[in-house]
Amino acid sequence: QGPLVESGGGSVQAGGSLRLSCQAPGSIFGPNAMGWYRGKQREFIASIAPGGTTAYGDSVKGRFTISRDNAKNTVYLQMNSLKPEDTDVYYCTRVGVGRVPHNYWSQGSQVTVSS
């Protein structure tokens, strides 16, 4: 299986927006839920099932939106109303039952929010 390739991220002031994208090999994306995590502890951010059902971590509810394009094997994370505490490295992966991430990660994207 090939790599999960992220793009997006960067630096923004508090209140701003950023968008992350993650393209995965078909063998990983396929009929699986995909999601985003952040930091060394891999805090759960959001997940999306193949049919579009979404779930969010409490810290980002109402501010972040996850979406997917099944034709492009790509999952997105739109981040609005960013806060300095959102500063971290963000990763995407396949998501299993109970929001347990698959141990095969993207390269990570740095998101920095200044106050």
Tab-separated table of C-alpha atoms in Angstrom:
chain	number	residue	atom	x	y	z
A	1	GLN	CA	0.000	0.000	0.000
A	2	GLY	CA	1.199	3.498	-0.765
A	3	PRO	CA	1.461	6.527	1.498
A	4	LEU	CA	-1.249	8.843	2.732
A	5	VAL	CA	-0.319	12.241	1.361
A	6	GLU	CA	-1.400	15.394	3.134
A	7	SER	CA	-1.503	18.938	1.920
A	8	GLY	CA	-2.600	22.201	3.461
A	9	GLY	CA	-1.845	23.478	6.909
A	10	GLY	CA	0.303	26.495	7.659
A	11	SER	CA	0.098	29.529	9.894
A	12	VAL	CA	-2.890	31.733	10.609
A	13	GLN	CA	-4.080	34.214	13.198
A	14	ALA	CA	-6.711	33.281	15.730
A	15	GLY	CA	-10.162	33.292	14.184
A	16	GLY	CA	-8.815	32.339	10.791
A	17	SER	CA	-9.342	29.235	8.674
A	18	LEU	CA	-7.257	26.504	7.121
A	19	ARG	CA	-8.032	23.404	5.107
A	20	LEU	CA	-6.224	20.090	5.157
A	21	SER	CA	-6.442	17.412	2.477
A	22	CYS	CA	-5.335	13.812	2.634
A	23	GLN	CA	-5.235	11.474	-0.337
A	24	ALA	CA	-5.019	7.797	0.484
A	25	PRO	CA	-4.401	4.644	-1.547
A	26	GLY	CA	-7.601	2.925	-2.559
A	27	SER	CA	-6.733	-0.085	-0.407
A	28	ILE	CA	-6.865	2.155	2.668
A	29	PHE	CA	-9.579	4.616	1.691
A	30	GLY	CA	-11.972	2.105	0.136
A	31	PRO	CA	-15.021	1.261	2.229
A	32	ASN	CA	-13.405	2.542	5.416
A	33	ALA	CA	-13.990	5.411	7.765
A	34	MET	CA	-11.254	8.021	7.556
A	35	GLY	CA	-10.263	10.553	10.154
A	36	TRP	CA	-7.982	13.195	11.531
A	37	TYR	CA	-5.924	13.209	14.696
A	38	ARG	CA	-3.396	15.625	16.119
A	39	GLY	CA	-0.331	15.691	18.278
A	40	LYS	CA	1.961	13.083	19.733
A	41	GLN	CA	-0.931	11.653	21.727
A	42	ARG	CA	-3.007	11.454	18.567
A	43	GLU	CA	-6.007	13.336	19.920
A	44	PHE	CA	-9.119	12.396	17.952
A	45	ILE	CA	-10.352	15.314	15.851
A	46	ALA	CA	-12.922	13.974	13.399
A	47	SER	CA	-13.963	10.957	11.378
A	48	ILE	CA	-16.210	10.274	8.428
A	49	ALA	CA	-17.749	7.006	7.320
A	50	PRO	CA	-18.042	6.011	3.658
A	51	GLY	CA	-21.692	7.026	3.675
A	52	GLY	CA	-20.925	10.441	5.156
A	53	THR	CA	-21.700	9.995	8.845
A	54	THR	CA	-19.355	12.226	10.825
A	55	ALA	CA	-18.061	12.430	14.366
A	56	TYR	CA	-16.044	15.146	16.087
A	57	GLY	CA	-13.919	15.571	19.153
A	58	ASP	CA	-15.379	17.902	21.749
A	59	SER	CA	-12.604	20.459	21.321
A	60	VAL	CA	-13.457	21.109	17.662
A	61	LYS	CA	-17.216	20.606	17.441
A	62	GLY	CA	-18.913	23.439	15.639
A	63	ARG	CA	-15.629	24.769	14.230
A	64	PHE	CA	-14.168	21.970	12.119
A	65	THR	CA	-15.844	20.086	9.284
A	66	ILE	CA	-14.684	16.796	7.833
A	67	SER	CA	-15.666	15.679	4.339
A	68	ARG	CA	-14.602	13.106	1.789
A	69	ASP	CA	-14.515	12.656	-1.958
A	70	ASN	CA	-14.747	8.936	-2.605
A	71	ALA	CA	-13.920	9.348	-6.289
A	72	LYS	CA	-10.598	10.981	-5.374
A	73	ASN	CA	-9.829	8.845	-2.292
A	74	THR	CA	-9.430	12.119	-0.430
A	75	VAL	CA	-10.570	13.310	2.962
A	76	TYR	CA	-10.666	16.971	3.957
A	77	LEU	CA	-10.663	18.914	7.190
A	78	GLN	CA	-11.987	22.459	7.051
A	79	MET	CA	-10.875	24.316	10.162
A	80	ASN	CA	-12.653	27.549	11.025
A	81	SER	CA	-12.505	29.859	14.041
A	82	LEU	CA	-9.043	28.554	14.816
A	83	LYS	CA	-7.628	29.055	18.285
A	84	PRO	CA	-4.021	29.062	19.500
A	85	GLU	CA	-4.704	25.760	21.272
A	86	ASP	CA	-5.373	24.177	17.870
A	87	THR	CA	-1.668	24.540	17.116
A	88	ASP	CA	-0.290	21.077	16.499
A	89	VAL	CA	0.668	18.533	13.855
A	90	TYR	CA	-2.369	16.967	12.179
A	91	TYR	CA	-2.458	13.461	10.759
A	92	CYS	CA	-4.957	11.443	8.775
A	93	THR	CA	-5.538	7.720	8.781
A	94	ARG	CA	-8.172	5.052	8.543
A	95	VAL	CA	-10.443	4.893	11.564
A	96	GLY	CA	-11.631	1.695	13.168
A	97	VAL	CA	-14.314	0.838	15.669
A	98	GLY	CA	-14.374	3.095	18.699
A	99	ARG	CA	-12.410	5.796	16.892
A	100	VAL	CA	-9.283	3.676	17.133
A	101	PRO	CA	-6.872	4.833	14.442
A	102	HIS	CA	-5.225	2.470	12.031
A	103	ASN	CA	-1.489	2.477	12.683
A	104	TYR	CA	-0.588	3.803	9.239
A	105	TRP	CA	-0.306	7.572	9.204
A	106	SER	CA	0.100	10.425	6.819
A	107	GLN	CA	3.271	12.501	7.070
A	108	GLY	CA	1.582	15.167	9.237
A	109	SER	CA	0.893	18.834	8.621
A	110	GLN	CA	1.847	21.619	10.985
A	111	VAL	CA	-0.956	23.996	11.888
A	112	THR	CA	0.101	27.097	13.808
A	113	VAL	CA	-2.421	29.581	15.184
A	114	SER	CA	-1.118	32.816	16.635
A	115	SER	CA	-3.011	34.999	19.068
